Amino acid sequence: MTATGQPAAHTDERLLRTSPLRKLLGRPELGSVVGAVAVFLFFAIVADSFLQASSLGTVLYAASTIGIMAAPVALLMIGGEFDLSAGVMVTSSALISSMFSYQMTANVWVGVFVSLLVTLGFGAFNGFMLTRTKLPSFIITLGTFLMLTGLNLGFTKLISGTVSTRTIGNMEGFESARKVFASYLTIGDVELKVTILWWAALVALATWILIRTRFGNWIFAVGGEADAARAVGVPVIRTRIGLYLGVAFAAWVSGQHLLFSYDVVQSGEGVGNELIYIIAAVIGGCLITGGYGSAIGSAVGAIIFGMTSKGIVYAEWNPDWFKFFLGAMLLLATLLNAWVRKRAEATK
Amino acid sequence: MARVRTGVRAMGAVLATVLAASLAGCSSTGGKRAEERAAQQAAEGRSAVNTPRWTFAMVTHSGDGDTFWDIVQKGAQQAARKDNINFLYSHNDEGQQQAELVQTAIDKKVDGLIVSLAKPDSMKTVVAKAVKAGIPVITVNSGSAESKAFGALTHIGQDESIAGEAVGDELNTRKRKKVLCVLHEQGNVGHEQRCAGAKKTFGGTMQNLYVDGTNMPDVQASIEAKLDSDRSIDAVVTLGAPFAAAAVKAKKTAGSKAEIDTFDLNASVATGLQDKTLGFAVDQQPYLQGYEAVDLLWLYRYNQNVLGGGLPVLTGPQVITRDDADALAEYTNRGTR
């Protein structure tokens, strides 16, 4: 291509101006937005108490507890990796925080920061193991998941003598930490939990990283084709470790929320949630194979999950069928997602 | 297209085979028909009162597909039919999720709430919210210590420590020396109390063994390994009826002489008591917990009655041995004991 005397139609296709509508249609999260509207309308029709303001507050809270984790998990999946330890890492983070504060009789904030360091350590461990051993992340994080599950139970029993932690509600710093991680704002009869703020902030941050920073480009490159990315000078190892640190940070936020809302942590919880985070990211338009997706999509996925899981209760359906409906909803949402994406790409 | 057609054809063939097989041989005993006959003979489920149709929600810490909670639900549903109640049931074994389910019940503005407090700390805030919203709350099964403080009308269940002590006494009567207490739900305070109670009154030594209750083969393997490694164990106490069956299998494969005893009851435990594969069972009458919870909420709504005088209403422990098993077999088969 030479620039002299070429008509405009032959300029580089990447520099072509696309209409805003075209741009919108090409977004990964478009399908999930359509799915979310469909799920919302469905429950608005079948469950009369679903549309109350207080119910929507409950749904948003449920979505935020998933969404906080789904955002970094989406980034990780765009980077082409999995993290199966994300669910129990939340519980680990809460346990560490609580037990450190209690055993050291320290200000609660000390425990909170020790927990941040240790949880980031778990994330770094995942990242290092992955880049060192060259094993698939599915295997590495499956190992971490099992080890953390065992550590949670073993250490709690060893230190506290029971399977749950001791109360730290009467210790210094608890009230201020509760304000940060687990307070809520009541407007009328709607309760808006602070996790919704954390969630919005994390999604905004993740989106900014993806779209506006060099690191974001690296994520897409590493997830799309790691060898090619390495060849053009993308620091693949650093990018991957960074992504795992991101998941660990979110696990710390979620863990602190658990601790400060309930004051006591059960050591056996969190198992199975990692799949929910992955599902939320996938509904939001992330490809299982990496290289494609968005953080906003993960938030929409979390909203779909929150609406479905609570909507089934508001609709007064028999809970025996709960998981079946959940699975069917998720499949439908994802199918719709794929269909919308195909249409969007066909019109390009 | 051809491939689709073969698929449809194969499906048709499978369906035809199933139909043919089901028509070919009828069993004259048991099965669905016997169940239907029994159901016809049972009382018709009609409402016995003319109070308005109130909505009561029950939110428990049960996992999916739990026998015990199924019986609680049956009791609650029976009372709901009698008292003209719209009864909603939901459950989750994670504290946070259970709290969210209670919140959904508050959002629905139910007329009464029944909760189990296996994880009291997770439930504290949300139960307080229900009480503040003017919803009468009754706690069932676990949380007798917290029930009153949380503002519940009453607690229906068995005091886990007392139940454990009854087990310890029974083990002493049976002259046991070394006992294994099998806990199948990590994080359940009530289970810890049971084993601790048994330890308190039991004269011999007692060890705790933690197993993953959602994974039966794992439960069996863990008990088996323990029995293999320690031959002096002469009794195993499981904390739920389905786990007794796993313990019996483990005992067989390990070739151990240990007596298997259990908390709770179901059809196979009743049979086990009859044929002496099990020593004794401690029942807390789950049917009663569900039934009474709904009935007491109805009484409170209708007549402001509260039972228990500020103390928990106990539904157990009831030690069941071989002598009682015959009478109970019919009810366990029906799924109400």
Coordinates of N, CA and C in Angstrom, one line a residue, chain A residues 21 36 47 110 124 193 234 242 299 325 333:
Chain A
L21 N -23.6 2.8 15.8 CA -24.4 1.6 15.9 C -23.6 0.3 15.6
A36 N -30.2 -10.2 29.6 CA -30.5 -9.6 30.9 C -31.9 -9.0 30.8
A47 N -43.3 -13.3 38.6 CA -43.1 -13.1 40.0 C -43.6 -11.7 40.4
V110 N -5.2 -4.4 61.0 CA -3.9 -5.2 60.8 C -4.2 -6.5 60.2
A124 N -0.2 -14.9 43.5 CA 1.1 -14.9 42.9 C 1.6 -16.4 42.7
K193 N -26.3 -2.2 49.4 CA -25.1 -2.6 50.2 C -23.9 -1.9 49.5
V234 N 5.5 -8.8 24.0 CA 4.6 -8.7 25.2 C 5.1 -9.5 26.3
G242 N 0.1 -10.9 36.8 CA -0.8 -9.7 37.1 C -2.2 -10.0 37.1
A299 N -20.3 -8.0 34.4 CA -21.2 -7.4 35.4 C -22.6 -7.8 34.9
F325 N -33.5 -24.9 36.6 CA -33.9 -23.7 36.0 C -32.7 -22.8 35.8
A333 N -29.2 -17.9 27.9 CA -28.6 -16.6 27.9 C -27.3 -16.7 27.0

